mmCIF file of C-alpha atoms and ligand atoms in Angstrom:
data_model
loop_
_atom_site.group_PDB
_atom_site.id
_atom_site.type_symbol
_atom_site.label_atom_id
_atom_site.label_comp_id
_atom_site.label_asym_id
_atom_site.label_seq_id
_atom_site.Cartn_x
_atom_site.Cartn_y
_atom_site.Cartn_z
ATOM 1 C CA MET A 16 230.628 254.692 85.473
ATOM 2 C CA GLU A 17 227.689 254.640 88.534
ATOM 3 C CA LYS A 18 227.801 252.674 91.421
ATOM 4 C CA HIS A 19 226.089 249.375 91.683
ATOM 5 C CA LYS A 20 224.166 247.451 94.699
ATOM 6 C CA PHE A 21 226.453 244.552 94.547
ATOM 7 C CA GLU A 22 227.106 244.475 98.237
ATOM 8 C CA GLU A 23 225.086 241.191 99.083
ATOM 9 C CA LEU A 24 226.799 239.227 96.382
ATOM 10 C CA LYS A 25 230.463 239.887 97.510
ATOM 11 C CA THR A 26 229.732 237.584 100.632
ATOM 12 C CA LYS A 27 228.674 234.645 98.362
ATOM 13 C CA ASP A 28 230.761 231.531 97.604
ATOM 14 C CA LYS A 29 229.924 231.754 93.873
ATOM 15 C CA ILE A 30 228.920 234.919 91.519
ATOM 16 C CA GLY A 31 227.329 234.073 88.634
ATOM 17 C CA VAL A 32 227.550 236.406 85.612
ATOM 18 C CA LEU A 33 225.709 235.825 82.097
ATOM 19 C CA PHE A 34 226.884 238.148 78.907
ATOM 20 C CA VAL A 35 223.893 238.626 77.057
ATOM 21 C CA CYS A 36 223.856 240.132 73.011
ATOM 22 C CA LEU A 37 221.784 239.465 69.997
ATOM 23 C CA GLY A 38 223.582 236.384 68.564
ATOM 24 C CA ASN A 39 225.858 235.164 71.405
ATOM 25 C CA ILE A 40 228.773 234.876 68.518
ATOM 26 C CA CYS A 41 230.569 238.069 69.041
ATOM 27 C CA ARG A 42 230.017 240.397 71.683
ATOM 28 C CA SER A 43 228.981 238.245 74.700
ATOM 29 C CA PRO A 44 231.150 235.198 74.018
ATOM 30 C CA ALA A 45 233.945 237.927 73.873
ATOM 31 C CA ALA A 46 232.689 239.376 77.107
ATOM 32 C CA GLU A 47 232.613 235.980 78.938
ATOM 33 C CA ALA A 48 236.094 234.969 77.600
ATOM 34 C CA MET A 49 237.410 238.312 78.728
ATOM 35 C CA PHE A 50 235.634 238.598 81.842
ATOM 36 C CA ARG A 51 237.240 235.161 82.870
ATOM 37 C CA THR A 52 240.819 236.362 81.593
ATOM 38 C CA VAL A 53 240.354 239.172 84.380
ATOM 39 C CA VAL A 54 239.670 236.664 87.326
ATOM 40 C CA GLU A 55 242.086 234.590 86.005
ATOM 41 C CA GLN A 56 244.704 236.990 85.801
ATOM 42 C CA ARG A 57 243.623 237.583 90.194
ATOM 43 C CA GLY A 58 243.366 234.233 90.491
ATOM 44 C CA ASP A 59 239.639 234.625 91.965
ATOM 45 C CA SER A 60 238.615 232.000 89.131
ATOM 46 C CA ALA A 61 236.922 229.535 91.612
ATOM 47 C CA ARG A 62 234.509 232.661 92.646
ATOM 48 C CA PHE A 63 233.041 232.675 89.479
ATOM 49 C CA GLU A 64 230.224 230.752 87.204
ATOM 50 C CA LEU A 65 230.074 232.735 83.932
ATOM 51 C CA ASP A 66 228.529 232.529 80.958
ATOM 52 C CA SER A 67 226.957 233.667 77.610
ATOM 53 C CA ALA A 68 223.562 233.551 75.737
ATOM 54 C CA GLY A 69 221.941 235.689 72.654
ATOM 55 C CA THR A 70 218.553 236.955 72.494
ATOM 56 C CA THR A 71 217.724 234.686 69.698
ATOM 57 C CA ALA A 72 218.733 231.470 68.747
ATOM 58 C CA TYR A 73 219.736 232.109 65.375
ATOM 59 C CA HIS A 74 223.299 230.773 65.996
ATOM 60 C CA SER A 75 222.488 228.293 68.268
ATOM 61 C CA GLY A 76 224.893 225.440 68.208
ATOM 62 C CA GLN A 77 227.636 227.197 66.669
ATOM 63 C CA GLN A 78 231.071 228.395 67.746
ATOM 64 C CA PRO A 79 231.732 232.597 68.051
ATOM 65 C CA ASP A 80 231.921 234.342 64.400
ATOM 66 C CA LYS A 81 235.389 233.603 63.037
ATOM 67 C CA ARG A 82 236.322 237.409 62.598
ATOM 68 C CA MET A 83 235.593 238.171 66.486
ATOM 69 C CA ARG A 84 237.969 234.538 67.070
ATOM 70 C CA VAL A 85 240.561 235.859 65.013
ATOM 71 C CA HIS A 86 240.532 239.523 66.649
ATOM 72 C CA ALA A 87 240.345 238.601 70.161
ATOM 73 C CA LEU A 88 243.213 235.674 69.744
ATOM 74 C CA GLN A 89 245.304 238.319 68.492
ATOM 75 C CA ARG A 90 244.764 239.294 72.001
ATOM 76 C CA GLY A 91 245.621 235.998 73.100
ATOM 77 C CA ILE A 92 241.983 235.337 74.109
ATOM 78 C CA ARG A 93 240.754 232.439 72.960
ATOM 79 C CA LEU A 94 236.730 231.971 72.137
ATOM 80 C CA GLU A 95 235.342 228.518 72.851
ATOM 81 C CA HIS A 96 232.163 229.331 73.641
ATOM 82 C CA VAL A 97 229.068 227.151 72.236
ATOM 83 C CA CYS A 98 226.529 229.231 71.017
ATOM 84 C CA ARG A 99 222.745 229.256 72.671
ATOM 85 C CA ARG A 100 219.593 231.319 73.472
ATOM 86 C CA VAL A 101 219.121 232.582 76.858
ATOM 87 C CA GLN A 102 216.564 230.434 78.830
ATOM 88 C CA ALA A 103 214.055 230.758 81.487
ATOM 89 C CA ASP A 104 216.250 229.375 84.122
ATOM 90 C CA ASP A 105 219.316 231.750 83.867
ATOM 91 C CA PHE A 106 217.184 234.168 85.540
ATOM 92 C CA GLU A 107 217.737 231.856 88.432
ATOM 93 C CA ARG A 108 221.329 230.656 88.023
ATOM 94 C CA PHE A 109 222.776 234.095 87.739
ATOM 95 C CA ASP A 110 223.637 236.929 89.929
ATOM 96 C CA VAL A 111 224.153 239.386 87.126
ATOM 97 C CA ILE A 112 222.738 239.015 83.624
ATOM 98 C CA VAL A 113 224.825 241.915 81.573
ATOM 99 C CA GLY A 114 223.226 243.223 78.142
ATOM 100 C CA MET A 115 225.397 244.743 75.646
ATOM 101 C CA ASP A 116 223.264 247.416 73.993
ATOM 102 C CA ALA A 117 219.583 248.700 74.590
ATOM 103 C CA SER A 118 218.038 246.530 72.680
ATOM 104 C CA ASN A 119 219.283 243.237 74.430
ATOM 105 C CA LEU A 120 218.704 244.963 77.686
ATOM 106 C CA GLN A 121 215.024 245.299 76.797
ATOM 107 C CA ASN A 122 214.486 241.980 75.176
ATOM 108 C CA LEU A 123 215.979 240.503 78.712
ATOM 109 C CA ARG A 124 213.244 242.528 80.341
ATOM 110 C CA GLN A 125 210.615 240.921 78.312
ATOM 111 C CA MET A 126 211.863 237.640 79.356
ATOM 112 C CA ALA A 127 212.481 238.093 83.051
ATOM 113 C CA PRO A 128 210.208 235.743 84.607
ATOM 114 C CA SER A 129 209.339 238.300 87.977
ATOM 115 C CA VAL A 130 210.574 241.472 89.236
ATOM 116 C CA GLU A 131 213.452 240.400 91.618
ATOM 117 C CA ALA A 132 214.738 238.610 88.086
ATOM 118 C CA ALA A 133 214.678 241.823 86.353
ATOM 119 C CA ARG A 134 216.896 243.571 88.775
ATOM 120 C CA LYS A 135 219.353 241.379 88.335
ATOM 121 C CA ILE A 136 219.584 242.987 84.789
ATOM 122 C CA VAL A 137 222.667 245.422 83.835
ATOM 123 C CA GLY A 138 224.182 247.611 80.427
ATOM 124 C CA MET A 139 227.492 246.502 79.897
ATOM 125 C CA ALA A 140 227.762 250.374 79.047
ATOM 126 C CA GLU A 141 227.393 251.137 83.318
ATOM 127 C CA PHE A 142 231.011 249.558 83.616
ATOM 128 C CA PHE A 143 232.738 251.619 80.791
ATOM 129 C CA SER A 144 234.947 254.570 82.315
ATOM 130 C CA ALA A 145 233.805 257.925 83.369
ATOM 131 C CA GLY A 146 234.294 260.162 80.016
ATOM 132 C CA SER A 147 233.428 257.259 77.825
ATOM 133 C CA ARG A 148 231.963 258.387 74.280
ATOM 134 C CA TYR A 149 230.026 255.087 74.431
ATOM 135 C CA ASP A 150 226.463 254.373 75.694
ATOM 136 C CA CYS A 151 226.320 250.229 74.546
ATOM 137 C CA VAL A 152 228.564 247.596 73.317
ATOM 138 C CA PRO A 153 227.789 248.089 68.990
ATOM 139 C CA ASP A 154 226.894 245.298 67.111
ATOM 140 C CA PRO A 155 230.310 244.588 65.146
ATOM 141 C CA TYR A 156 228.311 242.050 62.719
ATOM 142 C CA TYR A 157 228.245 244.258 59.788
ATOM 143 C CA GLU A 158 230.864 246.450 60.670
ATOM 144 C CA GLY A 159 234.964 246.023 59.523
ATOM 145 C CA ALA A 160 237.859 244.974 61.637
ATOM 146 C CA GLU A 161 237.792 248.361 63.248
ATOM 147 C CA GLY A 162 234.137 246.888 64.908
ATOM 148 C CA PHE A 163 235.702 243.926 66.246
ATOM 149 C CA GLU A 164 238.353 246.117 68.041
ATOM 150 C CA LEU A 165 236.059 248.639 69.266
ATOM 151 C CA VAL A 166 234.150 246.051 70.779
ATOM 152 C CA LEU A 167 237.180 244.074 72.552
ATOM 153 C CA ASP A 168 238.637 247.583 73.453
ATOM 154 C CA LEU A 169 234.580 248.866 75.283
ATOM 155 C CA LEU A 170 234.808 244.988 76.800
ATOM 156 C CA ASP A 171 238.837 245.071 78.096
ATOM 157 C CA GLU A 172 238.103 248.105 80.444
ATOM 158 C CA ALA A 173 234.238 247.172 81.075
ATOM 159 C CA CYS A 174 235.320 243.647 82.545
ATOM 160 C CA VAL A 175 237.801 245.158 84.693
ATOM 161 C CA ASN A 176 235.754 247.672 86.145
ATOM 162 C CA LEU A 177 232.938 245.266 86.705
ATOM 163 C CA TYR A 178 234.963 243.101 88.237
ATOM 164 C CA GLU A 179 236.070 245.629 90.648
ATOM 165 C CA GLU A 180 232.214 246.214 91.440
ATOM 166 C CA LEU A 181 232.053 242.935 92.148
ATOM 167 C CA THR A 182 234.776 242.243 94.559
ATOM 168 C CA VAL A 183 236.242 245.395 96.057
HETATM 169 P P1 4NP B 223 226.324 239.613 68.456
HETATM 170 O O1 4NP B 223 226.385 239.931 66.655
HETATM 171 O O2 4NP B 223 224.723 239.919 68.927
HETATM 172 O O3 4NP B 223 227.450 240.382 68.975
HETATM 173 O O4 4NP B 223 226.767 238.029 68.849
HETATM 174 C C1 4NP B 223 225.568 239.748 66.132
HETATM 175 C C2 4NP B 223 225.418 238.142 65.436
HETATM 176 C C3 4NP B 223 224.578 237.904 64.467
HETATM 177 C C4 4NP B 223 223.648 238.803 64.055
HETATM 178 C C5 4NP B 223 223.738 240.031 64.777
HETATM 179 C C6 4NP B 223 224.444 240.330 65.622
HETATM 180 N N1 4NP B 223 222.589 238.225 62.913
HETATM 181 O O5 4NP B 223 221.587 238.836 62.567
HETATM 182 O O6 4NP B 223 223.238 237.009 62.830
#
């Protein structure tokens, strides 16, 4: 895990974090809910504004994918998000915009309205623990149960590491 320059955020009253994937029905709503669990467990909810969005509008208005809801619930995490697409003002509202894979990052960089806005974009894999075999959170949509479990395992460690980078 590389060290990030989140120093200026640590003094803010509220830190906005937006999690982004392609469809906003599998990976990013799970990341949002997992990160929310981390901050709740640490009694730090008031300091965070959290949301998730997709680079496409394919599933706008839908609830998260049933398979992801079932796998997350097995870990005690309830997904209650309503799917939406990334919009221009997200780059103002949020301090950190976290893409799940290289394609999400490329799309986000194309959407960023300014160089300053583009600096808010980071990859979730930057928060995997050192020595991880993965360099992204892989799309589970066409995978079986093990694909969803892998996503949740990767998000579990990345959310804790991201929280620590933003706060410690
Ligand atoms: P997500 O997964 O990006 O993790 O929400 C996907 C959801 C839907 C599709 C692809 C990936 N799709 O092609 O509809």
